[in-house]
Amino acid sequence: MKASGFFRPDLAKKLDGLAELAGDCSYTWAHGADEIWSELDDELWRLTRNPWLVLQSVSHAHLETLSENPDFCQKLRTIVSAHRLALSENRWFQHHYEQQAALKKIAYFSMEFGLSEALPIYSGGLGLLAGDHLKAASDLGLPLVGVGLLYQNGYFRQDFDADGNQIALYPSSNTSDLPVTPVRDANGEWLRIKLLTPYQLWVRVWQAQIGRIELYLLDTNDPINHPVDRCITTELYGGGSSHRLAQEILLGIGGWRVLQALGITPDVCHLNEGHAALVVLERARDLMLEKDLDFATALTITRAGNLFTTHTPVEAGFDRFSPDLVNNQLGLYAKELDISVAALLSLGRAPGCTDPAAPFNMAYLAIRGSAAVNGVSRLHAEVSRDIFSPLFPNWSRHDIPVTNVTNGVHVPAWDSKDADELWTQLCGKGRWFCDPEMLGQNFNRVADQELWQMRAKNRARLVHFVRDEYNRELNIHSNLTEKELEKRVLRVFDPNVMTIGFARRFATYKRPNLLLTDPDRLARILCHPDRPVQLVISGKAHPADQPGQLLIKAWHQFMRRPEIRDRAVFLSDYDMITAEFLVQGVDLWINTPRRPWEACGTSGMKILVNGGLNVSELDGWWAEAYTPEVGWSLNGNEDGHSDQEQAEMLYRLLEEDIVPAFYERNDNGIPERWTKKMRASMTTLTPYFSANRMVREYTERFYLPLATHYHERAAKQGELGKELTQWQQHLQDFWPKIHVAQVQAEDQGAQQLFKLHIYLGDLTADDVAVQLFSEPTADFQQAIHPIPIDHPIPGAINGYVYSLTIPAIRPLKDYTPRIIPRHPGCQVPIETQHILWIK
């Protein structure tokens, strides 16, 4: 972003780099520049956290004054210099992997990105995760670009009527107020691309900057488009199925074409949920044209460079579209792929589906077009293997190729200023730009007094924010005088009282009202004369989710009780600014999902760096993180306990353990039992559950090998890809001819013998692997033993005796022989699902 559009040349020279900082989204959370924006317009900065808007709104007279202020100019020069150095210096990727020729560019596709309130194009956890992924990629120096949509209204804003009913509002965003700029082509014209899906649609392209990372955002609000088409990018997750499919066409097909128009050809495409699935088709179509290939071969090649991350814990959560809608919007596109609509539909259906009315599942398409699939926690990967089992008929659920990369949060975006200073003092400024393994050991040197002082400052800041928000809402919904208002507001919350936070999307499976199961008991906990507790709640329910809205209303009704008014507050319109104050200020974060429906749940990770503690159901990330040293578990749901029983567990934990631990103080006023948990939580959990670790894991486990495999398949005009495609077709034709004549399985004392006579027909021994398989049990792990060829069967074509002797560790009945496909370049079973179990 250039300063010339804002300043006179002489002023631009004095304030060199100011527009550059304002246009970089990383400065919406970087504490170092907060003073700059505050000096431009303190009130607007506090309300919006939008440096770009602050810069646009400040008067030239004030800028002139600041340009003559030597302290301000020196501060600005220091920050700009550090910013430019940070963009040019080598980081983790450059130090470790830049010389690896295969990985030059990663494209990260997501329907939403939660970067800051300056760019409101997110709704919740999926978007926040995507935003944190880009932030960490910048910190680590990854060659990554983001692709998303620019919404005119974004997600809804929340208000309430006098009865506590949620009201959804959709204020329009003025693009001139957002930190985005039009993308220009070589001639300086605004980059626009044309889609035919099935009608002509012009797409404009914008760019947001996140440190080193470019995020390209597409929108259809071009005057040349039909008024209905201009609305495709009006709302995030708005409209019906047709509207949603149009958005996903724009993201996947349009997104890839934008990258091509910019001269960017990614080695790896990362699909953040199934919304982006159509990019696998467009990437294949592009390769078809480049190398003169058929669709099947092109998909075989490009699949090797695609990664699909699923965040959905229930099958019904995936986008599914009717065949008629797919035919209407993608029928012409199928012709571009040179396949029938029926063939296109089959990519989004279970194998062998014969129902012509069966919907097209975007997650199924994403899996069929990707070489790797991951969930976002260990437990979520287990759940996802069950969800995707229809795609792998006859395979054991333990073989279904869904692994996990547990989510992490971008710590610098969520730490308080005081937490940042403490971590910097103990671990250094560049702690999130490299391997964080030593952070815990270094931070563990912190004194209890320093920990407790940081918590007190964070809590006081939250109390101030709560009072400001409460004051604003009272101004709107009451007729109090200014003096009465001030008196009322000052009674709300106490900076020395234990503060509990609960904020998330209000959906029934998240059980946001479990804490409200017994309102009288909760009131007694909050109003205890010696150990008071204050509670801050926030969150939105989807405008179509009436049960979720009723849960919010119940909280509003509870908070109207006279004894509760000063102890519990519901903050409306939960957004990233509210989340920032909450995760920095709360002492305890409560999470009560119905296991195993929380895919990961990153909100509790955000409090770690700030010294907050968690009490949560053993679901998502907490199932991996929890030990008694770092927090508390609400365990029991997996054992079949009812909501009522789990509410009782939560109340007892609060009454008998958690709240007493907070108020038990030593002679110096330090709660030693509490700070001990704080120290353990901060040192052991913060480094691991960070986006730093997450993005490094994605890079090493997926981006690097996927790029290598993609280029191997694409080399020499796709020679390996063609061979693989032909092999897969050969396998399809002749797999049914495999015949097993004899099966011998016997105990031989300390050993067990397995012998099989197998006739492979037109397949060779190199085309298959014969294995002995046993599922995991309480006593034994899963085991897969290769069964080698003992000798060919005389007189037979491709007939062999396979034989294996193993120690008699498990009962004979635990083992089942099986035959699966084998090819050195093929990933089984994600690329071919043939399997033959031998009974």
Short mmCIF file of C-alpha atoms in Angstrom, two decimals, residues 355-742:
data_model
loop_
_atom_site.label_atom_id
_atom_site.label_comp_id
_atom_site.label_asym_id
_atom_site.label_seq_id
_atom_site.Cartn_x
_atom_site.Cartn_y
_atom_site.Cartn_z
CA ASP A 355 -29.61 -43.71 -6.38
CA PRO A 356 -30.03 -40.97 -9.02
CA ALA A 357 -31.30 -38.60 -6.32
CA ALA A 358 -28.28 -39.08 -4.04
CA PRO A 359 -26.70 -35.73 -3.17
CA PHE A 360 -23.24 -34.59 -4.18
CA ASN A 361 -21.01 -34.45 -1.09
CA MET A 362 -18.25 -31.84 -1.25
CA ALA A 363 -16.16 -33.64 1.37
CA TYR A 364 -16.25 -36.82 -0.74
CA LEU A 365 -14.99 -34.83 -3.73
CA ALA A 366 -12.22 -33.32 -1.61
CA ILE A 367 -11.07 -36.76 -0.48
CA ARG A 368 -11.16 -38.21 -3.99
CA GLY A 369 -9.07 -35.30 -5.20
CA SER A 370 -6.48 -35.31 -2.40
CA ALA A 371 -3.52 -37.47 -1.50
CA ALA A 372 -3.86 -36.83 2.23
CA VAL A 373 -6.72 -36.16 4.62
CA ASN A 374 -6.46 -34.96 8.20
CA GLY A 375 -8.70 -34.14 11.11
CA VAL A 376 -7.87 -31.42 13.60
CA SER A 377 -7.33 -33.51 16.75
CA ARG A 378 -6.61 -37.16 17.52
CA LEU A 379 -10.16 -37.85 18.60
CA HIS A 380 -11.54 -36.01 15.58
CA ALA A 381 -9.46 -38.20 13.27
CA GLU A 382 -11.05 -41.27 14.87
CA VAL A 383 -14.52 -39.77 14.39
CA SER A 384 -13.70 -38.81 10.80
CA ARG A 385 -12.62 -42.35 9.96
CA ASP A 386 -16.13 -43.47 10.85
CA ILE A 387 -17.73 -40.60 8.92
CA PHE A 388 -15.76 -41.38 5.75
CA SER A 389 -16.08 -45.17 5.98
CA PRO A 390 -18.64 -45.25 3.08
CA LEU A 391 -15.81 -44.19 0.76
CA PHE A 392 -13.76 -47.23 1.78
CA PRO A 393 -16.18 -50.18 1.71
CA ASN A 394 -14.85 -53.40 3.23
CA TRP A 395 -11.81 -51.72 4.74
CA SER A 396 -11.26 -51.80 8.48
CA ARG A 397 -12.01 -48.44 10.09
CA HIS A 398 -8.41 -48.49 11.34
CA ASP A 399 -7.17 -48.45 7.73
CA ILE A 400 -9.22 -45.47 6.62
CA PRO A 401 -6.58 -42.87 5.65
CA VAL A 402 -7.48 -39.97 7.93
CA THR A 403 -4.64 -38.80 10.16
CA ASN A 404 -4.57 -35.73 12.38
CA VAL A 405 -2.75 -32.47 12.84
CA THR A 406 -4.08 -31.02 16.05
CA ASN A 407 -4.92 -27.35 15.71
CA GLY A 408 -2.90 -24.60 17.32
CA VAL A 409 -3.41 -20.88 17.80
CA HIS A 410 -1.22 -18.00 16.67
CA VAL A 411 0.06 -17.05 20.10
CA PRO A 412 1.25 -13.49 19.30
CA ALA A 413 -2.26 -12.64 18.10
CA TRP A 414 -3.85 -13.65 21.42
CA ASP A 415 -1.34 -12.77 24.13
CA SER A 416 -1.81 -9.67 26.25
CA LYS A 417 0.79 -6.93 26.30
CA ASP A 418 1.89 -8.00 29.78
CA ALA A 419 2.06 -11.67 28.80
CA ASP A 420 4.07 -10.75 25.70
CA GLU A 421 6.55 -8.80 27.81
CA LEU A 422 6.94 -11.67 30.28
CA TRP A 423 7.46 -14.29 27.58
CA THR A 424 9.90 -11.99 25.77
CA GLN A 425 11.87 -11.45 28.95
CA LEU A 426 12.22 -15.21 29.52
CA CYS A 427 12.27 -16.66 25.99
CA GLY A 428 13.29 -13.93 23.57
CA LYS A 429 11.51 -11.85 20.94
CA GLY A 430 11.76 -14.40 18.13
CA ARG A 431 10.36 -17.31 20.11
CA TRP A 432 7.48 -17.98 17.68
CA PHE A 433 9.64 -17.78 14.55
CA CYS A 434 11.53 -21.04 15.16
CA ASP A 435 11.28 -24.44 16.83
CA PRO A 436 9.57 -23.76 20.18
CA GLU A 437 10.74 -26.89 22.01
CA MET A 438 12.90 -24.98 24.50
CA LEU A 439 10.28 -22.38 25.37
CA GLY A 440 8.77 -24.31 28.25
CA GLN A 441 12.13 -24.89 29.88
CA ASN A 442 13.03 -21.20 29.61
CA PHE A 443 9.66 -19.93 30.78
CA ASN A 444 9.66 -22.27 33.77
CA ARG A 445 12.14 -19.90 35.44
CA VAL A 446 9.37 -17.38 36.05
CA ALA A 447 8.62 -16.49 39.68
CA ASP A 448 5.15 -17.02 41.13
CA GLN A 449 4.90 -13.32 41.94
CA GLU A 450 5.51 -12.40 38.28
CA LEU A 451 2.86 -14.87 37.14
CA TRP A 452 0.30 -13.59 39.59
CA GLN A 453 1.04 -9.96 38.81
CA MET A 454 0.50 -10.61 35.09
CA ARG A 455 -2.81 -12.32 35.83
CA ALA A 456 -3.96 -9.38 37.95
CA LYS A 457 -3.19 -6.89 35.16
CA ASN A 458 -4.93 -9.04 32.55
CA ARG A 459 -7.99 -9.46 34.76
CA ALA A 460 -8.17 -5.73 35.49
CA ARG A 461 -8.07 -4.98 31.77
CA LEU A 462 -10.96 -7.39 31.18
CA VAL A 463 -12.98 -5.83 34.00
CA HIS A 464 -12.49 -2.40 32.42
CA PHE A 465 -13.63 -3.75 29.04
CA VAL A 466 -16.68 -5.44 30.57
CA ARG A 467 -17.69 -2.22 32.27
CA ASP A 468 -17.31 -0.26 29.04
CA GLU A 469 -19.47 -2.76 27.15
CA TYR A 470 -22.00 -2.89 29.97
CA ASN A 471 -22.12 0.92 29.97
CA ARG A 472 -22.79 0.97 26.23
CA GLU A 473 -25.63 -1.53 26.50
CA LEU A 474 -27.19 0.24 29.49
CA ASN A 475 -27.12 3.47 27.50
CA ILE A 476 -29.13 1.76 24.79
CA HIS A 477 -31.61 -0.22 26.87
CA SER A 478 -32.18 1.91 30.00
CA ASN A 479 -33.31 5.41 30.98
CA LEU A 480 -30.70 5.97 33.71
CA THR A 481 -29.15 9.37 34.25
CA GLU A 482 -25.42 9.77 33.68
CA LYS A 483 -24.75 9.69 37.43
CA GLU A 484 -26.95 6.62 37.95
CA LEU A 485 -25.29 4.95 34.98
CA GLU A 486 -21.79 5.55 36.33
CA LYS A 487 -22.74 4.19 39.75
CA ARG A 488 -24.37 1.12 38.25
CA VAL A 489 -21.43 0.37 35.94
CA LEU A 490 -18.81 0.65 38.67
CA ARG A 491 -20.61 -2.04 40.67
CA VAL A 492 -20.15 -4.53 37.83
CA PHE A 493 -17.25 -6.91 38.36
CA ASP A 494 -14.23 -6.60 40.62
CA PRO A 495 -10.61 -6.82 39.41
CA ASN A 496 -9.69 -8.99 42.41
CA VAL A 497 -12.46 -11.57 42.01
CA MET A 498 -12.00 -14.91 40.23
CA THR A 499 -13.28 -14.53 36.68
CA ILE A 500 -14.74 -17.35 34.61
CA GLY A 501 -15.22 -17.07 30.85
CA PHE A 502 -17.43 -19.01 28.49
CA ALA A 503 -17.65 -17.82 24.89
CA ARG A 504 -18.38 -19.72 21.68
CA ARG A 505 -21.04 -20.40 19.09
CA PHE A 506 -24.31 -21.22 20.83
CA ALA A 507 -25.26 -24.61 19.44
CA THR A 508 -26.95 -27.40 21.39
CA TYR A 509 -24.06 -29.86 20.99
CA LYS A 510 -21.72 -27.39 22.68
CA ARG A 511 -24.04 -27.43 25.73
CA PRO A 512 -23.46 -23.75 26.58
CA ASN A 513 -26.11 -23.97 29.30
CA LEU A 514 -24.70 -26.95 31.19
CA LEU A 515 -23.42 -24.47 33.77
CA LEU A 516 -26.99 -23.13 34.02
CA THR A 517 -28.56 -26.52 34.78
CA ASP A 518 -29.18 -25.46 38.41
CA PRO A 519 -29.51 -21.64 38.38
CA ASP A 520 -29.80 -21.39 42.17
CA ARG A 521 -26.63 -23.37 42.72
CA LEU A 522 -24.76 -21.30 40.17
CA ALA A 523 -26.01 -18.15 41.91
CA ARG A 524 -24.63 -19.41 45.22
CA ILE A 525 -21.24 -20.04 43.61
CA LEU A 526 -21.15 -16.55 42.10
CA CYS A 527 -22.32 -14.80 45.28
CA HIS A 528 -20.32 -16.72 47.88
CA PRO A 529 -19.50 -14.25 50.69
CA ASP A 530 -15.85 -15.30 51.05
CA ARG A 531 -15.05 -16.73 47.61
CA PRO A 532 -17.07 -14.73 45.06
CA VAL A 533 -16.89 -15.53 41.36
CA GLN A 534 -17.75 -13.39 38.34
CA LEU A 535 -18.86 -14.82 35.01
CA VAL A 536 -18.61 -13.35 31.52
CA ILE A 537 -20.51 -15.06 28.69
CA SER A 538 -20.55 -14.28 24.98
CA GLY A 539 -21.49 -15.98 21.73
CA LYS A 540 -23.81 -16.05 18.76
CA ALA A 541 -26.38 -18.58 17.60
CA HIS A 542 -26.87 -18.99 13.86
CA PRO A 543 -29.89 -16.92 12.75
CA ALA A 544 -31.64 -20.14 11.69
CA ASP A 545 -30.81 -22.00 14.93
CA GLN A 546 -33.81 -21.37 17.17
CA PRO A 547 -32.74 -23.84 19.90
CA GLY A 548 -29.36 -22.08 20.09
CA GLN A 549 -31.06 -18.69 20.42
CA LEU A 550 -33.23 -20.00 23.26
CA LEU A 551 -30.07 -21.01 25.12
CA ILE A 552 -28.83 -17.41 24.90
CA LYS A 553 -32.19 -16.11 26.08
CA ALA A 554 -31.99 -18.35 29.16
CA TRP A 555 -28.70 -16.70 30.13
CA HIS A 556 -30.22 -13.25 29.73
CA GLN A 557 -33.07 -14.23 32.01
CA PHE A 558 -30.69 -15.61 34.63
CA MET A 559 -28.61 -12.44 34.60
CA ARG A 560 -31.66 -10.32 35.43
CA ARG A 561 -31.78 -11.80 38.93
CA PRO A 562 -30.99 -8.91 41.31
CA GLU A 563 -28.18 -10.74 43.14
CA ILE A 564 -26.55 -11.72 39.84
CA ARG A 565 -26.44 -8.39 38.02
CA ASP A 566 -23.01 -7.41 39.31
CA ARG A 567 -21.53 -10.89 39.02
CA ALA A 568 -22.50 -12.08 35.51
CA VAL A 569 -22.54 -10.31 32.14
CA PHE A 570 -23.48 -11.41 28.64
CA LEU A 571 -21.41 -9.47 26.11
CA SER A 572 -23.28 -9.08 22.84
CA ASP A 573 -21.85 -9.45 19.34
CA TYR A 574 -18.98 -11.82 20.11
CA ASP A 575 -16.11 -10.87 17.80
CA MET A 576 -12.33 -10.94 17.77
CA ILE A 577 -12.00 -7.80 19.88
CA THR A 578 -14.25 -9.28 22.58
CA ALA A 579 -12.42 -12.60 22.30
CA GLU A 580 -9.09 -10.83 22.76
CA PHE A 581 -10.10 -9.32 26.10
CA LEU A 582 -11.75 -12.54 27.27
CA VAL A 583 -8.89 -14.93 26.55
CA GLN A 584 -6.40 -12.49 28.05
CA GLY A 585 -8.40 -11.71 31.17
CA VAL A 586 -10.24 -14.80 32.41
CA ASP A 587 -8.79 -16.97 35.14
CA LEU A 588 -10.79 -20.04 34.10
CA TRP A 589 -12.17 -21.06 30.71
CA ILE A 590 -15.07 -23.50 30.65
CA ASN A 591 -15.85 -25.76 27.70
CA THR A 592 -18.67 -28.31 27.83
CA PRO A 593 -19.21 -29.94 24.40
CA ARG A 594 -20.98 -33.23 24.01
CA ARG A 595 -18.17 -35.68 23.28
CA PRO A 596 -17.07 -36.41 20.58
CA TRP A 597 -18.73 -33.52 18.72
CA GLU A 598 -16.01 -30.92 19.31
CA ALA A 599 -13.57 -31.41 16.44
CA CYS A 600 -10.87 -29.47 18.26
CA GLY A 601 -12.08 -26.31 20.00
CA THR A 602 -9.27 -23.75 19.96
CA SER A 603 -10.79 -21.14 22.28
CA GLY A 604 -9.26 -22.78 25.35
CA MET A 605 -5.83 -22.74 23.69
CA LYS A 606 -5.91 -18.95 23.44
CA ILE A 607 -5.87 -18.48 27.21
CA LEU A 608 -2.75 -20.61 27.74
CA VAL A 609 -0.17 -17.92 26.97
CA ASN A 610 -2.00 -15.53 29.28
CA GLY A 611 -1.99 -17.86 32.27
CA GLY A 612 -5.66 -18.84 32.17
CA LEU A 613 -6.64 -22.38 33.15
CA ASN A 614 -9.11 -24.77 31.54
CA VAL A 615 -11.89 -26.98 32.84
CA SER A 616 -13.32 -28.92 29.94
CA GLU A 617 -14.92 -32.07 28.67
CA LEU A 618 -12.27 -34.53 27.46
CA ASP A 619 -13.04 -33.76 23.84
CA GLY A 620 -11.10 -32.24 20.95
CA TRP A 621 -7.73 -30.80 21.94
CA TRP A 622 -8.33 -31.14 25.70
CA ALA A 623 -8.45 -34.94 25.36
CA GLU A 624 -4.77 -34.67 24.33
CA ALA A 625 -3.72 -31.81 26.58
CA TYR A 626 -5.26 -32.69 29.93
CA THR A 627 -3.31 -33.90 32.92
CA PRO A 628 -4.23 -33.06 36.53
CA GLU A 629 -1.20 -30.73 36.70
CA VAL A 630 -2.47 -28.30 34.01
CA GLY A 631 -6.20 -27.96 34.64
CA TRP A 632 -9.40 -29.86 35.28
CA SER A 633 -11.41 -32.35 33.27
CA LEU A 634 -15.13 -32.75 33.07
CA ASN A 635 -14.74 -36.43 32.30
CA GLY A 636 -17.72 -38.72 32.31
CA ASN A 637 -19.63 -37.98 29.14
CA GLU A 638 -17.70 -40.73 27.34
CA ASP A 639 -18.86 -43.12 30.06
CA GLY A 640 -22.51 -42.44 29.34
CA HIS A 641 -23.22 -39.84 32.03
CA SER A 642 -26.25 -37.64 31.49
CA ASP A 643 -26.11 -33.86 31.16
CA GLN A 644 -27.54 -33.62 34.68
CA GLU A 645 -24.76 -35.81 36.07
CA GLN A 646 -22.09 -33.83 34.24
CA ALA A 647 -23.53 -30.56 35.53
CA GLU A 648 -23.21 -31.99 39.04
CA MET A 649 -19.54 -32.80 38.33
CA LEU A 650 -18.94 -29.25 37.14
CA TYR A 651 -20.58 -27.66 40.17
CA ARG A 652 -18.63 -29.90 42.57
CA LEU A 653 -15.35 -29.11 40.83
CA LEU A 654 -16.01 -25.41 41.15
CA GLU A 655 -17.19 -25.56 44.77
CA GLU A 656 -14.70 -28.04 46.18
CA ASP A 657 -11.52 -27.62 44.13
CA ILE A 658 -11.28 -24.83 41.55
CA VAL A 659 -12.61 -21.80 43.43
CA PRO A 660 -10.89 -22.74 46.72
CA ALA A 661 -7.56 -23.13 44.85
CA PHE A 662 -7.90 -19.56 43.56
CA TYR A 663 -8.53 -18.07 47.01
CA GLU A 664 -6.05 -20.10 49.09
CA ARG A 665 -3.17 -17.60 49.56
CA ASN A 666 0.23 -17.80 51.23
CA ASP A 667 1.70 -15.08 53.42
CA ASN A 668 2.63 -13.08 50.31
CA GLY A 669 -0.91 -13.22 48.94
CA ILE A 670 -0.02 -15.76 46.22
CA PRO A 671 -2.34 -18.72 45.55
CA GLU A 672 0.41 -21.33 45.33
CA ARG A 673 -1.79 -24.22 44.21
CA TRP A 674 -3.26 -22.05 41.45
CA THR A 675 0.05 -20.62 40.23
CA LYS A 676 1.54 -24.11 40.18
CA LYS A 677 -1.11 -25.14 37.66
CA MET A 678 -0.58 -21.89 35.76
CA ARG A 679 3.14 -22.58 35.45
CA ALA A 680 2.57 -26.17 34.27
CA SER A 681 -0.10 -25.12 31.79
CA MET A 682 1.93 -22.27 30.32
CA THR A 683 5.20 -24.19 30.03
CA THR A 684 3.90 -27.50 28.70
CA LEU A 685 0.81 -26.55 26.67
CA THR A 686 1.48 -23.11 25.18
CA PRO A 687 4.36 -24.16 22.86
CA TYR A 688 2.65 -27.33 21.63
CA PHE A 689 -0.85 -25.96 21.03
CA SER A 690 0.48 -23.11 18.93
CA ALA A 691 0.07 -22.43 15.23
CA ASN A 692 3.86 -22.40 15.11
CA ARG A 693 3.95 -26.14 15.87
CA MET A 694 0.86 -26.80 13.73
CA VAL A 695 2.21 -25.14 10.58
CA ARG A 696 5.62 -26.76 10.96
CA GLU A 697 3.85 -30.11 11.26
CA TYR A 698 1.81 -29.45 8.11
CA THR A 699 5.01 -28.48 6.31
CA GLU A 700 7.09 -31.48 7.28
CA ARG A 701 4.39 -34.14 7.17
CA PHE A 702 2.44 -32.92 4.14
CA TYR A 703 3.59 -29.88 2.16
CA LEU A 704 7.12 -31.11 1.48
CA PRO A 705 6.33 -34.74 0.56
CA LEU A 706 3.18 -33.81 -1.39
CA ALA A 707 5.12 -31.34 -3.50
CA THR A 708 7.74 -33.99 -4.23
CA HIS A 709 5.15 -36.60 -5.19
CA TYR A 710 3.25 -34.15 -7.38
CA HIS A 711 6.34 -33.23 -9.39
CA GLU A 712 7.31 -36.90 -9.74
CA ARG A 713 3.92 -37.65 -11.29
CA ALA A 714 3.90 -34.56 -13.48
CA ALA A 715 7.46 -35.01 -14.83
CA LYS A 716 8.08 -35.99 -18.45
CA GLN A 717 4.63 -34.92 -19.62
CA GLY A 718 2.99 -36.85 -16.80
CA GLU A 719 4.64 -40.19 -17.54
CA LEU A 720 4.21 -41.60 -14.02
CA GLY A 721 0.69 -40.23 -13.81
CA LYS A 722 -0.25 -41.96 -17.05
CA GLU A 723 1.27 -45.22 -15.84
CA LEU A 724 -0.63 -45.02 -12.55
CA THR A 725 -3.91 -44.30 -14.30
CA GLN A 726 -3.44 -47.25 -16.64
CA TRP A 727 -2.51 -49.49 -13.71
CA GLN A 728 -5.62 -48.42 -11.80
CA GLN A 729 -7.78 -49.25 -14.81
CA HIS A 730 -6.04 -52.62 -15.19
CA LEU A 731 -6.69 -53.27 -11.51
CA GLN A 732 -10.35 -52.34 -11.93
CA ASP A 733 -10.75 -54.75 -14.83
CA PHE A 734 -9.01 -57.78 -13.34
CA TRP A 735 -9.39 -57.56 -9.56
CA PRO A 736 -12.57 -59.69 -9.61
CA LYS A 737 -10.60 -62.56 -11.15
CA ILE A 738 -8.45 -63.09 -8.04
CA HIS A 739 -9.20 -66.55 -6.65
CA VAL A 740 -8.12 -68.12 -3.35
CA ALA A 741 -8.10 -71.93 -3.54
CA GLN A 742 -6.79 -73.06 -0.15
#
